[in-house]
Structure formats: structure tokens, C-alpha cells
PDB file of C-alpha atoms in Angstrom:
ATOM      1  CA  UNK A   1      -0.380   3.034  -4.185  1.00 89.00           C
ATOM      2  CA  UNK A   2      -2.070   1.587  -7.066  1.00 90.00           C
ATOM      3  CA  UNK A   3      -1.702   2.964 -10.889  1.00 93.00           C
ATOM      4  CA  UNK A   4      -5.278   4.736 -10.477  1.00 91.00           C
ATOM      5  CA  UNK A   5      -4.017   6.701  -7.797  1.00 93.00           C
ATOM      6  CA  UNK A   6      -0.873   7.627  -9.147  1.00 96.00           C
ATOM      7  CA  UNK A   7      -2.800   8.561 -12.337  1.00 96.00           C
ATOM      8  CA  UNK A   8      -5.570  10.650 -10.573  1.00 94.00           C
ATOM      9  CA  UNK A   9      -2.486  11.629  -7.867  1.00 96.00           C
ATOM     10  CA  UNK A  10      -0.960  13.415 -10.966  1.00 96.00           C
ATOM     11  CA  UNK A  11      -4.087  14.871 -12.713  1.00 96.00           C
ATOM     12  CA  UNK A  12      -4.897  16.748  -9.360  1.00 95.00           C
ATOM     13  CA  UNK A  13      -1.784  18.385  -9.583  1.00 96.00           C
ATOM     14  CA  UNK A  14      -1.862  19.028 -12.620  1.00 96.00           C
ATOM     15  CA  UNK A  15       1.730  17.386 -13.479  1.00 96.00           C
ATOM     16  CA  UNK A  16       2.800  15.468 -16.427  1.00 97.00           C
ATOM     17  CA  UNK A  17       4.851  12.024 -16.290  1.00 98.00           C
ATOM     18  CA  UNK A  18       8.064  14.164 -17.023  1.00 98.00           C
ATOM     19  CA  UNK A  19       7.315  16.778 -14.296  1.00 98.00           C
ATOM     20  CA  UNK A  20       6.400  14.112 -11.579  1.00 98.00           C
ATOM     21  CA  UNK A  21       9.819  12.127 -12.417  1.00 98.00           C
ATOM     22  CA  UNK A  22      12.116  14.684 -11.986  1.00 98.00           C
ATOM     23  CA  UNK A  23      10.354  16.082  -8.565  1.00 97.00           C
ATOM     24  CA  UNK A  24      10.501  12.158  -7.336  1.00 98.00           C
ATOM     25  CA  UNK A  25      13.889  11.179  -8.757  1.00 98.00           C
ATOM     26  CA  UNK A  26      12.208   8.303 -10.758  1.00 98.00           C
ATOM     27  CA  UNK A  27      12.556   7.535 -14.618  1.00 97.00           C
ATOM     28  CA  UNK A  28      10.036   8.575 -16.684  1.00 98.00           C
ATOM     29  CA  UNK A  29      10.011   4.920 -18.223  1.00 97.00           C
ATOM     30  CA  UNK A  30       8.891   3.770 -14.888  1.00 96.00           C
ATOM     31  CA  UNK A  31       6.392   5.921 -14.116  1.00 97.00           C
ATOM     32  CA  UNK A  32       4.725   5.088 -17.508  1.00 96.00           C
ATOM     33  CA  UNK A  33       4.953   1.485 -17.160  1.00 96.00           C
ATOM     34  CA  UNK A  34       3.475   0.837 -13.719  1.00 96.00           C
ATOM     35  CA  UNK A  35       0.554   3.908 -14.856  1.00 94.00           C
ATOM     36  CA  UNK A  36      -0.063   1.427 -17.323  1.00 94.00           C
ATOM     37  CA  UNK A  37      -0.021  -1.474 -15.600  1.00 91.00           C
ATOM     38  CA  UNK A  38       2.995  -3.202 -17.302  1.00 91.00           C
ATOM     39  CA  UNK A  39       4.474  -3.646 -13.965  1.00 86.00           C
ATOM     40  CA  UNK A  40       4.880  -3.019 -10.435  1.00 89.00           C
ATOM     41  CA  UNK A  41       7.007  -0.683  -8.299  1.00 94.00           C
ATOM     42  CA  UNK A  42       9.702  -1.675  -5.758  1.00 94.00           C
ATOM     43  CA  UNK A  43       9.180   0.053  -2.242  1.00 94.00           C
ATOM     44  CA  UNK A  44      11.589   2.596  -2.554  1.00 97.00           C
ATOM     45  CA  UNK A  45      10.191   3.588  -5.752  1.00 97.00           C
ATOM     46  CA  UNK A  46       6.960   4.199  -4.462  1.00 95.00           C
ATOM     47  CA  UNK A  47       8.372   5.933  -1.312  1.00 96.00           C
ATOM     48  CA  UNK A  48       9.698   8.713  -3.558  1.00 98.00           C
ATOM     49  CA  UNK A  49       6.749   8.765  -5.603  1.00 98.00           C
ATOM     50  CA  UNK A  50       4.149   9.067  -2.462  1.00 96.00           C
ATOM     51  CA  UNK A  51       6.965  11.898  -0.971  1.00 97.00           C
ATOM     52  CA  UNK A  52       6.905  13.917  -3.687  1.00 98.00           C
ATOM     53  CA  UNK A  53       3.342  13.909  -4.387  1.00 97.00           C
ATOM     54  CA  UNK A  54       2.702  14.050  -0.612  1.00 96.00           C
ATOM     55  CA  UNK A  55       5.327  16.836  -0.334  1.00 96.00           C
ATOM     56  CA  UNK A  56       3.141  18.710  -3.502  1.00 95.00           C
ATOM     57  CA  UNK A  57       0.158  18.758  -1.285  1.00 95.00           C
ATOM     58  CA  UNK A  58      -1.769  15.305  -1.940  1.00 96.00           C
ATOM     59  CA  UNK A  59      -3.173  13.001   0.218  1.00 94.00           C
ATOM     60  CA  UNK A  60      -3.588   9.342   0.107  1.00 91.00           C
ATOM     61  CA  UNK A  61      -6.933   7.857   0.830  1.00 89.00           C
ATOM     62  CA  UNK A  62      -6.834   4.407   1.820  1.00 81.00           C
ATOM     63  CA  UNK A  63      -9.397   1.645   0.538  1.00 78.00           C
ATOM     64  CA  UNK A  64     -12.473   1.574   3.371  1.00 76.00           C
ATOM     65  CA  UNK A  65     -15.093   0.011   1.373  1.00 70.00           C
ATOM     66  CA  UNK A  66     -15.016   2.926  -1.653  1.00 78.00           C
ATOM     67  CA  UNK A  67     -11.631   1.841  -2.993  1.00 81.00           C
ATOM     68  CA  UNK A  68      -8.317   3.986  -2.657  1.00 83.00           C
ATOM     69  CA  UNK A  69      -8.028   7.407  -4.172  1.00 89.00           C
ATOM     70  CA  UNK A  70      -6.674  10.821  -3.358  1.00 92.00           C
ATOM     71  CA  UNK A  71      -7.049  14.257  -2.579  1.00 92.00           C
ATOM     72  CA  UNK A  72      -5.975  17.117  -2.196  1.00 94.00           C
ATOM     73  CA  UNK A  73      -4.754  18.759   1.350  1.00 88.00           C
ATOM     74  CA  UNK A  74      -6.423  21.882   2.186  1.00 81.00           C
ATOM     75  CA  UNK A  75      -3.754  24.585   2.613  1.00 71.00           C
ATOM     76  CA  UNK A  76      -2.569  25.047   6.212  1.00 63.00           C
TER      77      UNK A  76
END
């Protein structure tokens, strides 16, 4: 997960920073400062952060030629 994705990750749910840290069990701080690209995320950071988000009903797109991005899941 890049900072992109997080930041279009949370825009298609329609969460703020504040939200998407307390779902994920991450600091607000952090979230901020890797969206921003003051820094990078250990593994089990982004672990909760793709859980929650996953969990919310997004899915990762991985990079095959168009870059990475998101979406959302349609509803089972």
C-alpha cells in the first residue's frame, strides 16, 4: 500500500484520518504522516490499515501496468 491508495482507500469510504485510526487501531499522527509522504509504515501497521479498510468493503488493486489503486467490493 502506497499513500495514494490509502488516500483514495479513505475517500471511497468516505472516512476521515480520525475515523480510519480508530477502526485500524493506528494513531492518527501516523496515518497523516505516511498520507503525506513524511514516512513509511512498518508491516504491522499496514496490516491493520489494509484489514480495516478491507474489512469496510475495499479492495486492493495491485500495480499491472496502470499503477495500484482501489475499489470498492460489490456487496455480496
Amino acid at each position: 500500500m502506497d499513500p495514494v491508495q490509502l488516500r483514495m482507500a479513505r475517500a471511497a469510504l468516505k472516512l476521515g484520518v480520525r475515523e480510519l485510526a480508530e477502526i485500524a487501531g493506528v494513531a492518527t499522527a501516523t496515518i497523516m504522516r505516511f498520507e503525506k509522504e513524511h514516512g513509511g509504515l512498518n508491516s504491522a501497521t499496514v496490516k491493520k490499515l489494509k484489514g480495516a479498510l478491507e474489512e469496510a468493503g475495499l479492495e486492493f488493486i495491485p500495480t499491472n501496468g496502470g499503477g495500484p489503486g482501489v475499489r470498492l467490493r460489490e456487496p455480496a
